[in-house]
XYZ file of C-alpha atoms in Angstrom:
734
model
C -106.468 133.993 217.136
C -104.236 132.018 214.742
C -105.110 128.345 214.312
C -102.780 125.364 213.947
C -102.773 122.220 211.863
C -100.132 119.505 211.595
C -99.598 116.450 209.453
C -97.468 114.584 206.933
C -96.878 116.015 203.444
C -98.592 113.772 200.896
C -98.125 115.824 197.711
C -96.558 119.110 196.591
C -99.180 120.433 194.166
C -97.378 123.718 193.449
C -94.169 125.452 194.506
C -92.855 128.789 193.246
C -89.100 128.787 193.802
C -88.924 132.581 193.374
C -91.116 133.465 196.323
C -91.871 130.190 198.123
C -95.633 130.254 197.459
C -96.847 126.657 197.812
C -99.919 124.489 197.574
C -99.460 121.227 199.501
C -101.680 118.298 200.426
C -101.190 116.989 203.954
C -102.554 114.022 205.856
C -103.585 115.769 209.084
C -103.050 114.345 212.549
C -106.665 115.251 213.434
C -109.859 114.914 211.449
C -111.308 117.966 209.673
C -114.505 116.674 208.003
C -115.352 120.015 206.363
C -111.920 120.348 204.764
C -110.724 116.822 204.002
C -110.871 115.460 200.462
C -111.982 111.892 199.663
C -108.422 110.648 200.197
C -108.351 112.302 203.622
C -105.957 115.098 202.695
C -106.261 118.799 203.517
C -105.019 121.565 201.229
C -102.567 124.063 202.763
C -101.536 127.192 200.841
C -99.101 130.007 201.594
C -95.490 131.097 201.393
C -93.277 128.508 203.034
C -89.899 126.792 202.771
C -89.631 123.976 200.250
C -91.179 120.981 201.971
C -90.765 117.400 200.880
C -93.227 114.563 200.583
C -93.149 112.307 203.595
C -92.008 114.845 206.169
C -94.217 116.256 208.871
C -94.921 119.955 209.314
C -96.856 122.245 211.598
C -98.778 125.143 210.036
C -100.049 128.281 211.759
C -102.652 130.456 210.028
C -106.387 130.465 209.313
C -109.081 128.472 207.522
C -110.464 130.094 204.360
C -113.136 129.166 201.839
C -111.883 129.320 198.251
C -114.553 129.972 195.609
C -113.195 127.170 193.376
C -111.386 124.749 195.654
C -113.428 124.888 198.832
C -112.072 124.953 202.359
C -108.301 125.397 202.667
C -105.807 126.281 205.371
C -103.870 129.485 204.590
C -100.555 129.279 206.435
C -98.639 132.280 207.753
C -95.985 129.993 209.253
C -94.790 126.536 208.254
C -92.465 124.665 210.594
C -90.920 121.465 209.178
C -90.763 118.498 211.549
C -88.462 115.612 210.743
C -90.417 112.382 210.012
C -90.468 109.905 212.882
C -91.595 106.636 211.284
C -89.683 104.320 208.970
C -92.290 104.830 206.258
C -92.103 108.582 206.637
C -88.308 108.631 206.480
C -88.295 106.497 203.306
C -90.858 108.778 201.699
C -88.872 111.844 202.741
C -85.517 110.632 201.395
C -87.053 109.615 198.077
C -88.966 112.882 197.605
C -86.314 114.521 195.430
C -83.851 115.874 197.989
C -81.077 114.150 196.018
C -81.377 113.255 192.374
C -81.037 109.508 191.955
C -82.416 108.471 195.347
C -85.756 106.808 194.799
C -87.881 104.621 197.070
C -85.641 101.537 196.666
C -82.416 103.377 197.553
C -84.155 105.204 200.394
C -85.427 101.910 201.764
C -81.898 100.496 201.589
C -80.587 103.452 203.644
C -83.327 103.209 206.273
C -82.993 99.403 206.559
C -79.345 99.949 207.479
C -79.604 103.058 209.700
C -83.085 102.444 211.122
C -85.418 104.992 212.709
C -82.375 107.103 213.727
C -81.595 107.822 210.063
C -82.481 111.514 210.395
C -80.406 111.994 213.553
C -77.452 110.178 211.977
C -77.588 112.330 208.820
C -77.647 115.403 211.065
C -74.734 114.469 213.340
C -72.721 111.692 211.623
C -73.456 112.002 207.885
C -70.282 110.079 206.950
C -71.976 106.868 208.158
C -74.049 106.949 204.955
C -71.006 105.411 203.267
C -71.592 102.253 205.344
C -74.902 101.520 203.606
C -74.388 98.329 201.554
C -74.629 98.833 197.794
C -74.877 102.642 197.956
C -72.715 104.272 195.295
C -70.025 106.577 196.769
C -71.011 109.476 194.494
C -74.650 109.175 195.554
C -73.600 109.082 199.205
C -71.544 112.292 198.777
C -74.429 114.018 197.006
C -76.783 113.066 199.829
C -74.374 114.397 202.484
C -73.970 117.713 200.644
C -77.670 118.159 199.890
C -78.667 117.187 203.425
C -76.319 119.785 204.921
C -77.675 122.572 202.708
C -81.248 121.530 203.323
C -80.701 121.321 207.078
C -79.121 124.782 207.252
C -82.017 126.358 205.380
C -84.621 124.561 207.481
C -82.925 125.456 210.750
C -82.761 129.078 209.698
C -86.432 129.080 208.737
C -87.307 127.582 212.115
C -85.071 130.175 213.819
C -86.744 133.019 211.912
C -90.254 131.777 212.569
C -89.336 131.504 216.231
C -88.748 135.263 216.119
C -92.290 135.785 214.852
C -91.305 136.130 211.197
C -93.784 134.803 208.639
C -92.716 132.236 206.062
C -93.079 134.816 203.293
C -90.670 137.247 204.950
C -88.393 134.378 206.033
C -88.023 133.421 202.383
C -86.961 136.981 201.520
C -84.416 136.993 204.358
C -82.995 133.640 203.248
C -82.707 134.885 199.666
C -80.694 137.878 200.897
C -78.388 136.308 203.500
C -78.452 132.515 202.920
C -76.196 130.686 205.398
C -75.194 133.956 207.084
C -78.761 134.764 208.136
C -78.549 133.932 211.831
C -75.122 135.545 212.301
C -76.232 138.825 210.667
C -79.505 139.039 212.574
C -77.934 138.242 215.936
C -75.268 140.875 215.288
C -77.776 143.579 214.272
C -81.439 142.769 213.567
C -81.959 146.318 212.259
C -79.801 145.420 209.262
C -82.929 143.708 207.960
C -84.645 147.060 207.444
C -81.856 148.179 205.104
C -81.386 144.979 203.137
C -84.672 143.101 202.862
C -87.660 144.334 200.882
C -90.896 144.567 202.907
C -89.035 144.663 206.229
C -89.123 148.189 207.561
C -87.907 149.545 210.856
C -91.097 148.569 212.715
C -90.802 144.911 211.740
C -87.067 144.836 212.485
C -87.782 146.506 215.828
C -90.324 143.820 216.721
C -87.802 141.126 215.812
C -85.197 142.851 217.995
C -87.635 142.950 220.920
C -88.356 139.239 220.427
C -84.589 138.730 220.695
C -84.514 140.674 223.971
C -82.665 143.819 222.825
C -82.976 146.846 225.116
C -84.874 149.944 223.976
C -81.685 152.037 224.273
C -79.477 149.562 222.410
C -77.117 151.563 220.191
C -78.119 149.523 217.110
C -81.723 150.558 217.745
C -80.880 154.232 218.204
C -78.852 154.353 214.975
C -81.586 152.600 213.028
C -84.158 154.918 214.594
C -82.362 157.977 213.232
C -82.416 156.526 209.729
C -86.045 155.546 210.177
C -86.956 159.093 211.253
C -85.247 160.552 208.169
C -86.993 158.021 205.925
C -90.356 158.917 207.457
C -89.662 162.628 206.974
C -88.670 161.977 203.356
C -92.105 160.401 202.819
C -93.530 163.766 203.866
C -91.405 165.395 201.154
C -88.371 166.512 203.168
C -84.855 165.986 201.804
C -83.287 166.773 205.186
C -84.225 167.409 208.804
C -82.955 170.197 211.061
C -80.832 168.543 213.742
C -83.176 169.251 216.658
C -86.251 168.158 214.702
C -84.522 164.908 213.774
C -83.690 164.132 217.397
C -87.246 164.915 218.547
C -88.824 162.901 215.714
C -86.564 159.903 216.322
C -87.190 160.036 220.088
C -90.956 160.014 219.519
C -90.750 157.147 217.043
C -88.518 155.152 219.387
C -90.527 155.966 222.511
C -87.521 157.223 224.476
C -87.040 160.346 226.627
C -83.261 160.614 226.877
C -81.984 162.636 223.916
C -78.366 162.501 225.127
C -77.816 158.869 224.087
C -79.619 159.544 220.808
C -77.266 162.482 220.226
C -74.312 160.157 220.797
C -75.725 157.782 218.201
C -76.152 160.671 215.754
C -72.552 161.818 216.215
C -71.408 158.259 215.560
C -73.448 158.008 212.349
C -72.079 161.347 211.132
C -68.499 160.321 211.906
C -68.987 157.030 210.068
C -70.443 158.811 207.022
C -73.748 156.980 207.410
C -75.479 160.368 207.710
C -74.394 163.795 206.427
C -74.584 167.183 208.167
C -74.575 170.469 206.249
C -75.151 174.087 207.285
C -77.886 175.762 205.238
C -78.310 179.528 205.320
C -81.714 181.204 205.235
C -81.829 184.992 204.810
C -84.727 185.041 207.293
C -82.632 183.380 210.027
C -79.580 184.886 211.805
C -77.864 181.515 212.177
C -77.425 178.651 209.699
C -79.610 175.563 210.065
C -77.678 172.361 210.854
C -79.326 170.013 208.328
C -79.026 166.218 208.604
C -79.317 164.194 205.393
C -79.482 160.617 204.322
C -76.437 160.388 202.021
C -78.482 159.687 198.874
C -80.490 162.889 199.271
C -77.378 164.955 199.972
C -75.710 163.596 196.829
C -78.835 164.240 194.756
C -79.319 167.773 196.062
C -75.721 168.954 195.711
C -75.402 167.184 192.362
C -78.634 168.659 190.985
C -77.626 172.191 191.999
C -74.210 171.843 190.367
C -75.656 170.430 187.143
C -78.402 173.077 186.950
C -75.869 175.878 187.248
C -73.783 174.228 184.554
C -76.746 173.931 182.174
C -77.973 177.479 182.786
C -74.541 178.984 182.282
C -73.599 177.330 178.978
C -74.460 177.993 175.339
C -76.095 175.756 172.739
C -76.725 175.235 169.032
C -80.329 176.452 169.399
C -79.216 179.640 171.133
C -76.565 180.372 168.498
C -79.060 179.801 165.686
C -81.490 182.320 167.228
C -78.934 184.872 168.372
C -80.016 187.455 165.814
C -83.647 186.440 165.353
C -86.327 189.020 164.706
C -88.634 187.560 167.316
C -91.728 189.489 166.334
C -91.417 188.316 162.744
C -90.274 184.799 163.653
C -93.061 184.098 166.126
C -95.649 185.767 163.906
C -94.582 183.596 160.981
C -94.591 180.486 163.170
C -98.159 181.241 164.282
C -99.299 181.932 160.721
C -97.731 178.766 159.301
C -99.513 176.692 161.950
C -102.736 178.699 161.931
C -102.485 179.388 165.658
C -102.699 182.711 167.453
C -100.412 183.069 170.457
C -100.797 185.607 173.264
C -97.801 187.724 174.247
C -97.262 185.463 177.271
C -97.270 182.343 175.110
C -94.879 183.935 172.607
C -92.603 184.840 175.501
C -92.606 181.214 176.656
C -91.608 179.905 173.205
C -88.837 182.494 172.970
C -87.582 181.648 176.479
C -87.368 177.930 175.675
C -85.253 178.701 172.570
C -82.975 181.328 174.112
C -82.513 179.987 177.661
C -80.917 176.651 178.459
C -83.217 176.288 181.456
C -86.828 177.488 181.311
C -90.150 176.910 183.082
C -93.689 177.164 181.731
C -96.342 177.183 184.450
C -100.024 178.049 184.670
C -103.419 176.707 185.633
C -106.014 174.844 183.550
C -107.186 176.505 180.349
C -104.264 178.950 180.171
C -102.782 177.489 177.013
C -99.790 175.465 178.194
C -100.472 172.722 175.629
C -100.932 175.198 172.765
C -97.675 176.898 173.719
C -95.886 173.580 173.890
C -97.280 172.548 170.500
C -95.929 175.774 168.964
C -92.506 175.134 170.512
C -92.548 171.630 169.012
C -93.292 173.131 165.599
C -90.345 175.519 166.012
C -88.022 172.651 166.939
C -89.181 170.652 163.935
C -88.654 173.580 161.560
C -85.135 173.990 162.906
C -84.483 170.251 162.576
C -83.543 170.012 166.260
C -83.648 166.726 168.140
C -85.997 166.761 171.122
C -87.804 164.412 173.492
C -90.975 164.745 175.559
C -91.305 163.036 178.927
C -93.343 162.990 182.141
C -92.768 161.476 185.590
C -95.584 158.904 185.176
C -96.967 156.715 182.420
C -100.409 158.300 182.715
C -99.003 161.799 182.288
C -96.791 160.702 179.384
C -99.780 159.177 177.608
C -101.758 162.406 178.012
C -98.801 164.457 176.772
C -98.462 162.314 173.649
C -102.178 162.526 172.904
C -102.235 166.318 173.387
C -99.190 167.063 171.210
C -99.310 164.258 168.644
C -95.652 163.532 169.478
C -94.386 160.389 171.175
C -93.805 160.939 174.876
C -92.393 158.566 177.479
C -91.832 158.315 181.190
C -88.561 159.784 182.395
C -87.515 156.287 183.466
C -88.007 154.972 179.940
C -86.359 158.042 178.407
C -83.253 157.411 180.492
C -83.340 153.644 179.914
C -83.883 152.370 183.429
C -82.395 148.906 183.968
C -84.221 147.349 186.961
C -81.803 144.469 187.381
C -78.843 146.831 187.532
C -80.583 149.567 189.497
C -79.346 152.359 187.226
C -79.963 154.186 183.974
C -78.520 153.602 180.517
C -78.229 157.345 179.978
C -76.109 159.242 182.492
C -73.080 161.538 182.550
C -71.065 158.942 180.627
C -73.785 158.302 178.039
C -75.944 161.446 177.757
C -79.086 161.774 175.674
C -78.260 162.815 172.082
C -80.861 165.610 171.932
C -81.010 169.404 171.722
C -83.974 169.803 174.076
C -85.867 167.794 176.685
C -89.371 168.859 177.718
C -90.752 167.511 181.001
C -94.496 167.892 181.508
C -96.284 167.609 184.880
C -93.041 168.813 186.464
C -94.806 169.467 189.789
C -94.632 165.676 190.252
C -90.863 165.597 189.765
C -88.996 164.526 192.913
C -85.356 165.246 193.694
C -83.952 161.758 193.001
C -85.494 161.474 189.535
C -84.621 165.088 188.704
C -80.969 164.485 189.564
C -80.824 161.424 187.344
C -82.432 163.377 184.496
C -79.887 166.187 184.831
C -77.010 163.699 184.787
C -78.230 162.436 181.393
C -78.272 165.875 179.736
C -75.405 167.150 177.615
C -74.108 170.624 178.556
C -75.634 171.899 175.292
C -79.132 170.458 175.875
C -82.054 172.753 176.744
C -84.422 171.736 179.543
C -88.011 172.992 179.711
C -90.107 172.175 182.787
C -93.864 172.437 182.213
C -96.325 172.181 185.065
C -98.747 173.815 187.440
C -96.730 174.962 190.442
C -99.953 175.526 192.421
C -100.811 171.813 192.417
C -99.664 169.431 195.101
C -95.898 168.880 195.107
C -94.305 165.531 194.316
C -95.070 162.432 196.363
C -91.326 161.835 196.627
C -88.890 164.028 198.533
C -88.054 167.493 197.232
C -89.792 170.595 195.960
C -88.155 170.700 192.548
C -90.446 172.867 190.415
C -91.032 175.502 193.101
C -87.329 175.614 194.033
C -86.255 176.071 190.394
C -88.832 178.849 189.884
C -87.872 180.730 193.065
C -84.123 180.395 192.481
C -84.151 182.800 189.481
C -81.796 180.413 187.686
C -84.405 179.661 185.007
C -86.419 181.804 182.611
C -89.963 181.484 184.001
C -93.224 182.168 182.139
C -96.421 182.059 184.185
C -99.545 181.900 181.998
C -102.597 183.496 183.630
C -104.949 184.311 180.753
C -107.778 181.769 180.532
C -108.546 180.556 177.003
C -110.437 177.298 177.549
C -113.681 178.377 179.167
C -117.366 177.989 178.355
C -119.945 180.365 179.831
C -121.877 177.333 181.080
C -118.711 175.712 182.485
C -117.441 176.259 185.999
C -114.607 173.697 186.293
C -111.915 176.010 184.932
C -113.275 179.223 186.475
C -113.799 177.598 189.884
C -110.315 176.104 189.799
C -108.862 179.574 189.255
C -111.131 181.101 191.897
C -109.968 178.502 194.419
C -106.339 179.073 193.460
C -106.775 182.813 194.079
C -108.394 182.236 197.478
C -111.927 183.020 196.320
C -115.039 180.962 197.053
C -116.026 178.766 194.107
C -119.442 179.136 192.502
C -121.620 176.397 194.027
C -125.094 177.475 192.819
C -125.424 174.248 190.753
C -126.499 176.262 187.709
C -123.517 175.269 185.570
C -123.286 172.236 183.322
C -120.219 170.716 184.962
C -119.759 171.740 188.627
C -122.117 170.630 191.407
C -122.060 170.846 195.191
C -124.336 168.886 197.537
C -124.562 169.994 201.169
C -124.373 166.912 203.427
C -122.785 167.038 206.891
C -122.893 163.488 208.244
C -119.929 161.364 207.034
C -122.038 158.206 206.673
C -124.637 160.139 204.686
C -121.862 161.586 202.505
C -120.712 158.047 201.714
C -124.321 157.048 200.885
C -124.702 160.040 198.540
C -121.415 159.338 196.781
C -122.385 155.708 196.156
C -125.723 156.818 194.691
C -124.092 159.541 192.574
C -121.500 157.136 191.144
C -123.813 154.183 190.653
C -126.971 155.865 189.378
C -127.257 159.641 189.113
C -124.221 160.598 187.028
C -124.317 157.576 184.666
C -128.022 158.072 183.911
C -127.751 161.823 183.265
C -124.358 162.063 181.564
C -124.170 158.629 179.923
C -120.839 157.647 181.483
C -119.613 154.324 182.811
C -119.526 154.327 186.636
C -116.309 152.297 186.805
C -114.388 153.389 183.705
C -115.258 157.112 183.660
C -115.910 158.215 187.246
C -113.099 158.665 189.743
C -113.823 159.309 193.399
C -111.008 161.279 195.052
C -110.937 161.608 198.852
C -108.657 163.788 201.006
C -108.030 161.088 203.637
C -107.906 157.285 203.922
C -109.779 156.839 207.188
C -113.359 157.525 208.173
C -116.751 156.827 206.642
C -115.966 159.200 203.750
C -112.344 158.108 203.439
C -110.596 156.154 200.689
C -110.735 152.780 202.432
C -114.447 152.744 203.296
C -115.547 154.267 199.992
C -113.606 151.607 198.108
C -115.421 148.860 199.994
C -118.807 150.518 199.500
C -118.281 151.178 195.795
C -116.887 147.693 195.145
C -119.958 146.165 196.787
C -122.314 148.254 194.631
C -120.447 148.235 191.317
C -118.804 144.799 191.351
C -120.326 142.882 194.222
C -121.357 139.652 192.502
C -119.799 136.930 194.667
C -120.157 134.487 191.751
C -117.258 136.286 190.085
C -113.847 134.719 190.627
C -112.260 136.389 193.629
C -109.311 136.164 195.993
C -109.223 137.289 199.618
C -105.889 138.472 200.948
C -105.923 139.377 204.620
C -109.003 141.580 204.860
C -109.115 142.633 201.205
C -111.199 141.024 198.491
C -110.294 141.350 194.810
C -112.743 140.244 192.097
C -112.646 139.931 188.343
C -113.763 143.321 187.019
C -112.378 145.303 189.961
C -110.698 148.646 189.343
C -107.245 148.493 190.950
C -104.177 150.680 191.296
C -100.461 149.849 191.450
C -99.000 151.386 194.621
C -95.271 151.250 193.916
C -93.010 151.318 190.885
C -92.341 147.868 189.403
C -89.815 148.282 186.634
C -89.788 144.590 185.712
C -93.491 144.748 184.862
C -93.234 148.349 183.600
C -96.092 149.425 185.851
C -95.758 152.412 188.123
C -97.142 153.909 191.295
C -100.595 155.282 190.394
C -101.247 153.160 187.285
C -104.882 152.008 187.164
C -106.170 148.800 185.586
C -108.974 146.248 185.734
C -108.740 142.638 186.901
C -109.394 140.426 183.877
C -108.891 136.946 185.346
C -108.020 135.140 188.593
C -106.408 131.702 188.406
C -106.511 129.886 191.746
C -104.624 126.895 190.363
C -101.565 128.872 189.239
C -102.066 131.465 191.989
C -101.994 134.428 189.670
C -104.215 137.048 188.124
C -104.119 139.230 185.030
C -104.822 142.950 184.954
C -105.557 145.044 181.870
C -103.511 148.261 182.013
C -103.352 150.685 179.088
C -104.658 147.989 176.738
C -102.025 145.409 177.709
C -102.107 142.443 180.081
C -99.945 142.409 183.220
C -99.575 139.203 185.251
C -99.389 139.185 189.061
C -98.573 136.307 191.352
C -100.783 136.234 194.448
C -97.686 137.012 196.524
C -97.310 140.330 194.635
C -100.778 141.620 195.432
C -99.561 143.755 198.324
C -98.670 146.196 195.520
C -102.344 146.578 194.554
C -105.261 148.482 196.074
C -108.854 148.999 195.001
C -109.133 152.208 192.973
C -112.820 153.094 192.897
C -111.674 155.808 195.298
C -108.106 157.152 195.491
C -106.268 159.874 197.386
C -105.587 163.264 195.813
C -101.850 162.619 195.709
C -102.409 159.425 193.731
C -104.562 161.304 191.214
C -101.704 163.585 190.146
C -100.820 163.463 186.480
C -104.168 161.949 185.506
C -107.387 163.245 184.008
C -110.812 161.673 184.418
C -114.127 162.444 182.697
C -115.830 162.788 186.095
C -114.417 163.539 189.551
C -116.524 163.038 192.702
C -115.065 164.259 195.993
C -116.167 164.226 199.645
C -115.172 167.353 201.581
C -115.890 167.470 205.315
C -114.501 169.208 208.365
C -113.446 165.758 209.586
C -110.804 166.013 206.831
C -109.386 169.165 208.456
C -105.817 167.810 208.453
C -105.914 167.718 204.650
C -108.137 170.718 203.896
C -105.621 172.727 201.893
C -106.104 174.935 198.866
C -103.606 173.092 196.662
C -105.178 169.723 197.490
C -108.681 170.911 196.532
C -107.305 172.660 193.442
C -105.419 169.522 192.338
C -108.492 167.289 192.709
C -110.792 169.634 190.773
C -108.323 170.090 187.918
C -108.275 166.316 187.331
C -111.819 166.502 185.858
C -112.500 167.005 182.146
C -116.336 166.977 182.031
C -117.821 167.072 185.502
C -116.994 167.785 189.161
C -119.323 166.779 192.020
C -118.488 167.790 195.602
C -120.385 166.286 198.535
C -119.951 167.722 202.022
C -120.170 171.074 203.757
C -119.459 174.589 202.551
C -117.634 175.183 205.819
C -115.100 172.488 204.893
C -114.900 173.838 201.346
C -114.144 177.366 202.577
C -111.609 176.091 205.118
C -109.716 174.477 202.240
C -109.961 177.577 200.034
C -108.663 179.837 202.818
C -105.834 177.508 203.867
C -102.985 178.426 201.554
C -100.322 177.195 203.929
C -98.455 174.899 201.622
C -96.876 172.349 203.942
C -93.280 173.476 204.318
C -90.797 171.051 202.874
C -87.234 171.003 204.101
C -85.367 171.203 200.810
C -81.879 172.614 200.356
C -81.993 172.875 196.555
C -83.185 176.495 196.561
C -80.446 177.437 199.035
C -77.768 175.729 196.932
C -78.959 177.398 193.720
C -78.808 180.824 195.356
C -75.329 180.420 196.821
């Protein structure tokens, strides 16, 4: 249960005007011997409206023990209370509300207006002019500042009365200012569209606190958008009409689809949602597909741009129109002392003669060697080219493998976070002859569309990736759709080059991909399977393997070099529990500086992952780093990522998670020396061939699986790639 504390503000130790995070000292109404300092004050921390010295406030939250500063009260809500005593009012007025009003002037005002000063400033502020000796300009400034301050405080009190925390209230105020109450009372679901960290569920709770009915039309409209957003998180760019109605009804907890259908028709008529008929050769009738407008624009735009690229000529194509390809490719190989297979030669030729090409294949099939040879050809021809990947980790690997600078697609296009767009687009395309995108299986529809907009009609595009890995985290099925559309020249490498007789990582990856049981006899040098059926015992084994067995035998660092990858978040052998277990064993010294946020503890030395793109900090979803320092005084920490330091305010730590164990999706685009993975029948929802294949192919030196062969074989035999509703393939075939 939340606890409460109230008292007068003695000092404002810290206030961050960007997010409202505060450290204040209060003189509490009650005694708290364990928490009070020598001067009797109690420290209160949290996100709250700007309070002023001298005023009273009520705080709702919990007591916490800080490793450096002792017992503190962490507030989730802070409700200002106007001071009641003459002394309190004088202190409040002189606390900096108006520049130029110090204790003497404040005392002059209170001596004239008395203990009703606050009420008078609220209802009859013009009476401030009656204060003897008060300069007219100062009186006007006080009236103006008081009005602004009162509006903000009243809105904060209004928001907190709806069950909104001070942190979220600050975000709402920053978005709407004086219009906050009007907008929320008109449509509380507007919050989910406009305010970061307020999703439909939070807006729905606020609406219920306001007394809105479950079938309110605002709720039904927002529920349709929410359903489409949830489906997009599963990779879908659209939803068939009936599926959308059923999904929205389930999410909203309603049975009557007729009113929901009325809401849908209204959203379509208003252009808030888009309906399109998609034709599937396997179906007699077209599918009525409902889109969020941004996905419809991206899908139709990407299809149009792809057809334009594929159907046009280029300088590279003209230069190679009459090439003797056998002689050219043979000479290229000889000059670079590299032997290319016929498949690899075909891929190089396709990239130079087709505006749109794809190079795909599993581990060890020579994608990097092929790409390196293409780079040499581009250099010999003095063509301008750029290499890019969807993530920073993948771009770093690409640069290291090719010896050529590579960047994220965001950086390539010049993303401007403040403006929400890209420097390079259809009006300012990239001045290059070819763009190569590696790890293209991670490419989602929105980013792909923006990339295509930045290409000149004469620019070649080569997509490189393993189509058998998991698809992108974002909506769309870009690489697979482009391959199946026949619009691109596709080379699939299947000859294995990188394989050691004593190595099973590559061979087992290919066996799994072909639906064959992997070799689990533990006689190889790099692939091991341990049969354990109990989830708790699996977790115990993984902790021992990571902490002791692998480091002692292979000489690797348990934190830096070993990555545990789990199929699911929940359960004893899930991401969440394994992170807690591994943190306790690998970095459990409580003497280290640490911060507890909700139920999560972060310590100096912890391995952490960024969970969403932050373009201001230039850190992206999936980036891994290590906590270098925690500063309780300034309420911030520093994380080392890719050799650089990134600062985080405590209020930004919702973007971080422990990364001793991560999900398979979050491992995409990365490579680790050692991968350890639990695989149990309890993970049946996620036991898919492409998930297992993706996890195993992340390892460079060693794979260790802990679980049951039954679960392993279920995954190998389950080749049902989760169907994604994507209209790109349909549009490219039309």
